[in-house]
PDB file of C-alpha atoms in Angstrom:
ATOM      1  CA  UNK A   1       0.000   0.000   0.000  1.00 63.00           C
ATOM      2  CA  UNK A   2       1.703   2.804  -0.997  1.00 62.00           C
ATOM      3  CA  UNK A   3       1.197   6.855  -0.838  1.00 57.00           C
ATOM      4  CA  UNK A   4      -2.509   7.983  -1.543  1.00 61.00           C
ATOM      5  CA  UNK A   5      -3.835   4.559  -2.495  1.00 75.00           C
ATOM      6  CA  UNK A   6      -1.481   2.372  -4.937  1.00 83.00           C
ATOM      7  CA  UNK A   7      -1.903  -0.932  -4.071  1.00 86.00           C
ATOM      8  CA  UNK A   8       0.758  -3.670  -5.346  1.00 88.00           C
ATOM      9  CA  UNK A   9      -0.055  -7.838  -4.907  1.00 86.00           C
ATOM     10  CA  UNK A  10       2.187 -10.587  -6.689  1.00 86.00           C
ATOM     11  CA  UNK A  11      -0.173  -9.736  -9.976  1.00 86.00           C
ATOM     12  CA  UNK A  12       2.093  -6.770 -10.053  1.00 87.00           C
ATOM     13  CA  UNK A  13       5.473  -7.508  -7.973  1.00 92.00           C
ATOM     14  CA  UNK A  14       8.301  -8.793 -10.333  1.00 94.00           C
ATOM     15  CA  UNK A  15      10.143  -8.859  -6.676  1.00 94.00           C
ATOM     16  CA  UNK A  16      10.818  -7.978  -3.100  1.00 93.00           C
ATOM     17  CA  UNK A  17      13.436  -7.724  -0.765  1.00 94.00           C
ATOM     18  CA  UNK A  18      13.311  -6.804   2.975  1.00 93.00           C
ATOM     19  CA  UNK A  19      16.065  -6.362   4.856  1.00 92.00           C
ATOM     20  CA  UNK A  20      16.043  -5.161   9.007  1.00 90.00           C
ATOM     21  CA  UNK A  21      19.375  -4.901  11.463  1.00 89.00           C
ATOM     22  CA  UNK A  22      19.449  -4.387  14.657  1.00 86.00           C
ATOM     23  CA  UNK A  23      23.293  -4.983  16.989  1.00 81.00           C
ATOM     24  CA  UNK A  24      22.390  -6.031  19.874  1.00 77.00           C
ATOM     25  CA  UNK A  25      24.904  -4.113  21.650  1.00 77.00           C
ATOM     26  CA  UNK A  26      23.968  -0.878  19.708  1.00 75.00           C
ATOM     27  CA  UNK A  27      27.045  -0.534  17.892  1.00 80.00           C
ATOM     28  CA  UNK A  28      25.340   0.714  15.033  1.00 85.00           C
ATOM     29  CA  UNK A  29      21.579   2.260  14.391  1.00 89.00           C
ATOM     30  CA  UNK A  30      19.204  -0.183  13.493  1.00 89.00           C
ATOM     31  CA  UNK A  31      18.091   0.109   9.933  1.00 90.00           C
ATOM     32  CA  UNK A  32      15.879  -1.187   7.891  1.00 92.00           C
ATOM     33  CA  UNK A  33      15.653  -0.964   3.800  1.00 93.00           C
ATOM     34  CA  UNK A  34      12.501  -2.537   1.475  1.00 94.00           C
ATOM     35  CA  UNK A  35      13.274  -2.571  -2.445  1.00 95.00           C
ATOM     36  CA  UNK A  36      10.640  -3.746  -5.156  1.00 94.00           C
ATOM     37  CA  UNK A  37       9.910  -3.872  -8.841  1.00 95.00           C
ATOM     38  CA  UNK A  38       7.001  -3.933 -10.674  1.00 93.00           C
ATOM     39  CA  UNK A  39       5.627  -4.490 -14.072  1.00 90.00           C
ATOM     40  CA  UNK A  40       5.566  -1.169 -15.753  1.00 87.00           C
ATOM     41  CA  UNK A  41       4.136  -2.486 -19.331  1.00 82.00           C
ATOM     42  CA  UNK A  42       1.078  -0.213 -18.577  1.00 84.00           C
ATOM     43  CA  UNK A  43       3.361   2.745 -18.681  1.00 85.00           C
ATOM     44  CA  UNK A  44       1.296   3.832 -15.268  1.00 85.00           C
ATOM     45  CA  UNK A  45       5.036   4.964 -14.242  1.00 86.00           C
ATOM     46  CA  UNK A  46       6.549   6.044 -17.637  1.00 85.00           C
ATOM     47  CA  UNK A  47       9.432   8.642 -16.621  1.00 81.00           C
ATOM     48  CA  UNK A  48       8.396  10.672 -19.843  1.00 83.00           C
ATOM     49  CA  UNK A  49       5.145  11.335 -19.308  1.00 83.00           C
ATOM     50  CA  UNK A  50       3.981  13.840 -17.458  1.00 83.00           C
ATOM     51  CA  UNK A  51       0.505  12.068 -16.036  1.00 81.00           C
ATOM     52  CA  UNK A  52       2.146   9.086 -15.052  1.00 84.00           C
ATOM     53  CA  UNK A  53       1.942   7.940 -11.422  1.00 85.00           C
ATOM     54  CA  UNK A  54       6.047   9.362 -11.480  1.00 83.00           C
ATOM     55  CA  UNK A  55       5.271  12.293 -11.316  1.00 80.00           C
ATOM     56  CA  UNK A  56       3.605  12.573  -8.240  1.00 84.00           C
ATOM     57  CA  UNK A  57       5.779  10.355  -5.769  1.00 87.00           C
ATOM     58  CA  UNK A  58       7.711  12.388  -3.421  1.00 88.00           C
ATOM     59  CA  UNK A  59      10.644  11.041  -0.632  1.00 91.00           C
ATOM     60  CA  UNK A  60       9.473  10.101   2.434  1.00 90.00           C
ATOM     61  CA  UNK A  61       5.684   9.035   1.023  1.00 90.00           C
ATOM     62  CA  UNK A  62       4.657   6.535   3.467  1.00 90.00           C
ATOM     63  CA  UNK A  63       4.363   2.758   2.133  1.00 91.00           C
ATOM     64  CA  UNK A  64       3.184  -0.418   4.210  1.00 91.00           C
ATOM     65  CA  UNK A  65       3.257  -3.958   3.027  1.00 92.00           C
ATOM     66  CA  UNK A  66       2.763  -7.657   4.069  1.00 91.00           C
ATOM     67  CA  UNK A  67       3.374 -10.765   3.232  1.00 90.00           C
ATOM     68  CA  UNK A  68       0.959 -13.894   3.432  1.00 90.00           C
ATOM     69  CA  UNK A  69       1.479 -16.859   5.055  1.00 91.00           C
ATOM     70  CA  UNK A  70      -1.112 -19.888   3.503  1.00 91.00           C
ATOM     71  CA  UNK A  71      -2.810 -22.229   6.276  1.00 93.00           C
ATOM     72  CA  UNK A  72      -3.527 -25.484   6.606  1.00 93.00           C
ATOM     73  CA  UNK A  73      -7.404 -24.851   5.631  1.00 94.00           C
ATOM     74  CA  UNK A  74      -5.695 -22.871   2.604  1.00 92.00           C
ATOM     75  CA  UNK A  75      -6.728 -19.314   3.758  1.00 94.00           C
ATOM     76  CA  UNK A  76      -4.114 -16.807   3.726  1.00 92.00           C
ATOM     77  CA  UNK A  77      -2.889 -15.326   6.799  1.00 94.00           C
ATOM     78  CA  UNK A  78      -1.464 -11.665   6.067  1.00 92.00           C
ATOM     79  CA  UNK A  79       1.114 -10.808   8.555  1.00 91.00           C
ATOM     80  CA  UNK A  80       2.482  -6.443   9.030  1.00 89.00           C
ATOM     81  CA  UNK A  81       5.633  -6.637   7.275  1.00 89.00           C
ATOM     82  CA  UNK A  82       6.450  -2.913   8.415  1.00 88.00           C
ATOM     83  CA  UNK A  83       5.951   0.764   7.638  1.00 91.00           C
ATOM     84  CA  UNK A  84       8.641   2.356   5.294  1.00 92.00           C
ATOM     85  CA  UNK A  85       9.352   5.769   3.979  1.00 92.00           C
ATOM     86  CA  UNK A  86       9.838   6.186   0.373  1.00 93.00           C
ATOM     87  CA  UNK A  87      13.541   7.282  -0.568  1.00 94.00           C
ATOM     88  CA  UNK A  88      14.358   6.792  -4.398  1.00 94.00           C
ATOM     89  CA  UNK A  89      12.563   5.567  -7.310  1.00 92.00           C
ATOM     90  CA  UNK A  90      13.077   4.528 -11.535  1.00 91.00           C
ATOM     91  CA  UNK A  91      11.689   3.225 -14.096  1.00 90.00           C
ATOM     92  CA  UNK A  92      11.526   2.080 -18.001  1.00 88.00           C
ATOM     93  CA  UNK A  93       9.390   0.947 -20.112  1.00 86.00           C
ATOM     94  CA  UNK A  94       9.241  -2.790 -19.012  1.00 90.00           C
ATOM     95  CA  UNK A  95       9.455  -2.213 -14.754  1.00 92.00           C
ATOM     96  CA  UNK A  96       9.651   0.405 -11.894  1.00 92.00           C
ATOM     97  CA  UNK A  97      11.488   0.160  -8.890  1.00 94.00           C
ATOM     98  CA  UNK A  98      11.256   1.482  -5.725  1.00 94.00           C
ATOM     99  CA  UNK A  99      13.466   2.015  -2.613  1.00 95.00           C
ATOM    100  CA  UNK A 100      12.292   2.990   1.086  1.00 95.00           C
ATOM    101  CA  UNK A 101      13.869   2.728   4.042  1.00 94.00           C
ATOM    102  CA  UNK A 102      12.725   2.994   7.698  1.00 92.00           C
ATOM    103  CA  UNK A 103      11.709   6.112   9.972  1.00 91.00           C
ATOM    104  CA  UNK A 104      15.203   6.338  11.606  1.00 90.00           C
ATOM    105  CA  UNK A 105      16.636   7.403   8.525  1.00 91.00           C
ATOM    106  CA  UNK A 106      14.889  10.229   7.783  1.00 88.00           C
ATOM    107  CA  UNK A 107      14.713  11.650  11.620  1.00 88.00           C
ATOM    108  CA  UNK A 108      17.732  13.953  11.433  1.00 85.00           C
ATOM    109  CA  UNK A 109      16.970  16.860  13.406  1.00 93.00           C
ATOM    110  CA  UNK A 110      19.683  17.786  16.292  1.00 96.00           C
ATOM    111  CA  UNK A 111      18.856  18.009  19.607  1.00 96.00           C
ATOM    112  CA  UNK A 112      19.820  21.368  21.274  1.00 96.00           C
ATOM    113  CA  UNK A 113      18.515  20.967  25.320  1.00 94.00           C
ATOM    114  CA  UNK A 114      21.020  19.342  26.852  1.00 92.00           C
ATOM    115  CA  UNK A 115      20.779  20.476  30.748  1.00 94.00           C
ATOM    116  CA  UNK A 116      22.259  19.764  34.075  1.00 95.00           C
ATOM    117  CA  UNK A 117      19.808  18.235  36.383  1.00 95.00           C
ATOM    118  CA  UNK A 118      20.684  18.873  40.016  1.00 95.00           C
ATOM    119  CA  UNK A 119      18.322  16.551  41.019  1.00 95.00           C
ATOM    120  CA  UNK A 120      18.986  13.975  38.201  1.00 95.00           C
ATOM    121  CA  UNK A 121      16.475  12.744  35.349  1.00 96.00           C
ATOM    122  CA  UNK A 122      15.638   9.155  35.213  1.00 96.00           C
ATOM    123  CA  UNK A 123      16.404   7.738  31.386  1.00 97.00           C
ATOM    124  CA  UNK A 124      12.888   7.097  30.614  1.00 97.00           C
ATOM    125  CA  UNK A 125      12.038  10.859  31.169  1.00 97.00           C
ATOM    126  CA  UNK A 126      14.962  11.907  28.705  1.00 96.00           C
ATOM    127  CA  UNK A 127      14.288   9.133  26.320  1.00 97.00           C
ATOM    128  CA  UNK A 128      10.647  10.771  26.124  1.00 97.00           C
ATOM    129  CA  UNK A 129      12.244  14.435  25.812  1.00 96.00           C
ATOM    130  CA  UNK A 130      13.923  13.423  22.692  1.00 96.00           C
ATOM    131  CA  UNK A 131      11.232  11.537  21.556  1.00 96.00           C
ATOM    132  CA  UNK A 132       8.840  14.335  21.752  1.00 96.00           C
ATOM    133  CA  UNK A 133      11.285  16.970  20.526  1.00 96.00           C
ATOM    134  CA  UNK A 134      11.949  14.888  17.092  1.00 94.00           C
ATOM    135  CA  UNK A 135       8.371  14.565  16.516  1.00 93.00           C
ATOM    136  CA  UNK A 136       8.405  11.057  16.918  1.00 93.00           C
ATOM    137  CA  UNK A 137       4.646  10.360  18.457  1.00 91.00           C
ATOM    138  CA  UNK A 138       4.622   6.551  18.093  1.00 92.00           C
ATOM    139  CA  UNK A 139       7.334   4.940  20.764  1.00 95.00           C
ATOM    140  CA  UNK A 140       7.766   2.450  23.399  1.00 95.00           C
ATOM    141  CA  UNK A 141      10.130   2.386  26.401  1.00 96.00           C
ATOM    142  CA  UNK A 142      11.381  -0.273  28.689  1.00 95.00           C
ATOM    143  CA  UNK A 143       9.969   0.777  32.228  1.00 94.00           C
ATOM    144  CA  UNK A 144      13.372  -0.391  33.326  1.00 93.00           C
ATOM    145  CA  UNK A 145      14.777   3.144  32.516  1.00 96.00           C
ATOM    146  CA  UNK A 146      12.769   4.892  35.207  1.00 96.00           C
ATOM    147  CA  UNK A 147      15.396   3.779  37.555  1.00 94.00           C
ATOM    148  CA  UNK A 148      18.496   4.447  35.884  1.00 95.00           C
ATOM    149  CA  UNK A 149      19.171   8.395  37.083  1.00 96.00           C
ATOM    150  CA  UNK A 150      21.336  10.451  35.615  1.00 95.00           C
ATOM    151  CA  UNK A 151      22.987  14.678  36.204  1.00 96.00           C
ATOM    152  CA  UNK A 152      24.644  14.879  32.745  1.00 92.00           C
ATOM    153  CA  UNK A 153      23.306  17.191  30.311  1.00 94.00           C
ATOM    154  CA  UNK A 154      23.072  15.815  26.825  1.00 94.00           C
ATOM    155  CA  UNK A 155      25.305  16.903  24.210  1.00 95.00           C
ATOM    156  CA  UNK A 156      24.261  18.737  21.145  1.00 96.00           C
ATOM    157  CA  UNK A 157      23.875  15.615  18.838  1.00 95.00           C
ATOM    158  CA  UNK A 158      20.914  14.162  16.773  1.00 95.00           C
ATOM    159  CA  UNK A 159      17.881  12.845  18.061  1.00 96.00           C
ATOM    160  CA  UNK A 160      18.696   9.629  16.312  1.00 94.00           C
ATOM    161  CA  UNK A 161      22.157   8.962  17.792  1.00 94.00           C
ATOM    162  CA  UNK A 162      20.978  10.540  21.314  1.00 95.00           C
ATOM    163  CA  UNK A 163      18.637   7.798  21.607  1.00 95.00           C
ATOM    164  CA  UNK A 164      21.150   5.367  21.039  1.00 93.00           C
ATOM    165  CA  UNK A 165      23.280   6.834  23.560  1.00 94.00           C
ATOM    166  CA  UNK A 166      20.176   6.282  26.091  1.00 95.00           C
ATOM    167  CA  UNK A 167      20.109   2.890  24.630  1.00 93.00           C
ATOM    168  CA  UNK A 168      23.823   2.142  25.531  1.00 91.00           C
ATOM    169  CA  UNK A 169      23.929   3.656  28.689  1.00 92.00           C
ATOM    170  CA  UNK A 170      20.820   1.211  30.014  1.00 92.00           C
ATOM    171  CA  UNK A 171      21.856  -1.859  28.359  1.00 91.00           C
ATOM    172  CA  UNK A 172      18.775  -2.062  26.142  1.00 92.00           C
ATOM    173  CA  UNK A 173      18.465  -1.965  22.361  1.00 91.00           C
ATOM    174  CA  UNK A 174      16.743   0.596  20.323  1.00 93.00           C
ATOM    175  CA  UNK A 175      14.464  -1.203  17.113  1.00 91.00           C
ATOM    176  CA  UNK A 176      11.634  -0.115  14.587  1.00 92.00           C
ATOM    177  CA  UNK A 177       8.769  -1.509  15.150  1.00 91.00           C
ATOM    178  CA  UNK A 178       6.526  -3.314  12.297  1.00 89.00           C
ATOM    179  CA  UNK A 179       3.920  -0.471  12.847  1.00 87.00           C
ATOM    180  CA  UNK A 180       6.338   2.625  11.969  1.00 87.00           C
ATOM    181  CA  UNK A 181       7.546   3.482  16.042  1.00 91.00           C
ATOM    182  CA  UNK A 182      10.287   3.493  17.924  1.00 94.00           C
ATOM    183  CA  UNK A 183      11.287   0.992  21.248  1.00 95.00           C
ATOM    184  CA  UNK A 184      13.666   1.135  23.202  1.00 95.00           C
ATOM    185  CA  UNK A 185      13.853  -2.579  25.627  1.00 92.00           C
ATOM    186  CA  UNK A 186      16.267  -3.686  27.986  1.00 90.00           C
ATOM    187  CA  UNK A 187      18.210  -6.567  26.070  1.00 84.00           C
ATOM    188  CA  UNK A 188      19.897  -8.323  30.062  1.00 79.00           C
ATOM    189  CA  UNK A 189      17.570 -10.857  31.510  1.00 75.00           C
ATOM    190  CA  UNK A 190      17.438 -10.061  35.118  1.00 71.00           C
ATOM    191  CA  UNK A 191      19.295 -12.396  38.022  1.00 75.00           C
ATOM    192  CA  UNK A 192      16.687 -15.146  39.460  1.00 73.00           C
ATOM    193  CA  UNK A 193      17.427 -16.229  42.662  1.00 74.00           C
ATOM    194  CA  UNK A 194      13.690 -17.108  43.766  1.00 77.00           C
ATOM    195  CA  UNK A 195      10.340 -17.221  42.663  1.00 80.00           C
ATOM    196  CA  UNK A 196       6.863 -18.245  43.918  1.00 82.00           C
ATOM    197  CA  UNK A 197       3.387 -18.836  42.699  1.00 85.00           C
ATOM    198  CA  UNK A 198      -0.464 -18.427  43.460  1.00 87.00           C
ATOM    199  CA  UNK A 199      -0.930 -22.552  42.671  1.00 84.00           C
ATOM    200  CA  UNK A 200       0.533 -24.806  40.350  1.00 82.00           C
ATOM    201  CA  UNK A 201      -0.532 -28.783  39.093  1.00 82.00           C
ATOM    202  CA  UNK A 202       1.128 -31.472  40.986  1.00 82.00           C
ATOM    203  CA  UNK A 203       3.552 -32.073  38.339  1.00 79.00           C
ATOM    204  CA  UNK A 204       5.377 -28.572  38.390  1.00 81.00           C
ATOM    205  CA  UNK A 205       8.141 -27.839  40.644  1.00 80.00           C
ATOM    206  CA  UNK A 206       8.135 -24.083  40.404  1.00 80.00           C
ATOM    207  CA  UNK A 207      11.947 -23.927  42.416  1.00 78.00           C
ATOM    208  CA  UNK A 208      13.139 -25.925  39.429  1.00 77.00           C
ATOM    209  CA  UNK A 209      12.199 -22.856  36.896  1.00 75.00           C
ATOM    210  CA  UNK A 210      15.620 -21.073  38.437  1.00 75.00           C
ATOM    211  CA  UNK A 211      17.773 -24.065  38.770  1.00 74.00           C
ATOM    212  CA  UNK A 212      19.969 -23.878  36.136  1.00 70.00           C
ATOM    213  CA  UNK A 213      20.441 -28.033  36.706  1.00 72.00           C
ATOM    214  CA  UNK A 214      17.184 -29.084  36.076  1.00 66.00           C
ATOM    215  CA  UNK A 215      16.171 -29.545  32.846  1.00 65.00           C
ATOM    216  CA  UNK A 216      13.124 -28.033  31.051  1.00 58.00           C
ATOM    217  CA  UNK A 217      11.139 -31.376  31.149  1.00 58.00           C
ATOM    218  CA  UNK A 218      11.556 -31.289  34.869  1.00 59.00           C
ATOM    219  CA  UNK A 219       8.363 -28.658  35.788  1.00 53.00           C
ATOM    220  CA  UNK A 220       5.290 -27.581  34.214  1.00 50.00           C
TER     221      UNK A 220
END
């Protein structure tokens, strides 16, 4: 589905590719990059005509897609493949290809607020500063970060690479999510030393779930 109504399906698509990366120690900014091509023998997208579709596509036009997975009753399950921005485009007069890449790529602003705090700022709270201040309205963050206080101002530095920063400093990795937002989620599984329960059956051992000797098959 792409800008004010185009709609591709595999009548159309000569092919796809999807690509998404994400280090999970946020060496790097996640990215994510969606190429396809289409039949253009309609000439819907010829480059020399001044109608054509071509015409009127302009960078950063939002495009969604998804991909279909066929069940066992032979209905087709469509699954949110993810919500891309529009960043190049060509065509001839046998196919048109497109390019778009995710939301981080095109957030580029700098962020110029960077403050002491004499009382320190939890990360969640600056997380949601930068957030708000890159016009980012759709995000997610980890809880975790409310209790991970800081003094530091920030430095002058894009919103983009600030919230990486945040993401570094709490252990957590930054992602895109299939719906077009931003989360940032601790990536550390906390230290277990005990848990309890409300009731269990008679075959589950709850202790065992922390035992790092007991096998799966050993609790319910």
């Amino acid at each position: 589905l792409f800008g004010v109504g185009l709609t591709f399906t595999n009548d159309q698509l000569i092919s796809t590719s999807w690509k998404s990366t994400c280090d999970h120690i946020m060496g790097s900014l996640p990215s994510k990059s969606f190429q396809f091509t289409i039949s253009n023998l309609n000439k819907r997208f010829a480059a020399d005509d001044p109608h054509s579709f071509v015409a009127f596509l302009q960078e950063q036009q939002e495009l969604e897609f998804q991909y279909g997975r066929k069940l066992a009753d032979g209905t087709m399950y469509m699954i949110p493949g993810g919500k891309m921005y529009l960043k190049s485009w060509s065509s001839d007069d046998n196919q048109a290809k497109f390019s778009a890449v995710g939301l981080l790529d095109y957030i580029s602003g700098t962020y110029y607020k960077g403050q002491y705090y004499p009382n320190g700022i939890s990360l969640y709270d600056l997380a949601v500063e930068i957030f708000q201040d890159a016009g980012i309205e759709k995000y997610c963050i980890d809880n975790y970060l409310k209790s991970l206080i800081t003094h530091n101002p920030l430095p002058v530095e894009k919103h983009r690479n600030l919230l990486q920063l945040i993401a570094n400093a709490s252990r957590s990795i930054m992602r895109e999510t299939r719906d077009g937002g931003v989360e940032i989620l601790s990536s550390f599984e906390p230290e277990l030393t005990s848990i309890t329960s409300n009731g269990q059956t008679s075959y589950s051992v709850v202790e065992h779930i922390v035992n790092d000797d007991i096998s799966a098959s050993e609790y319910g």
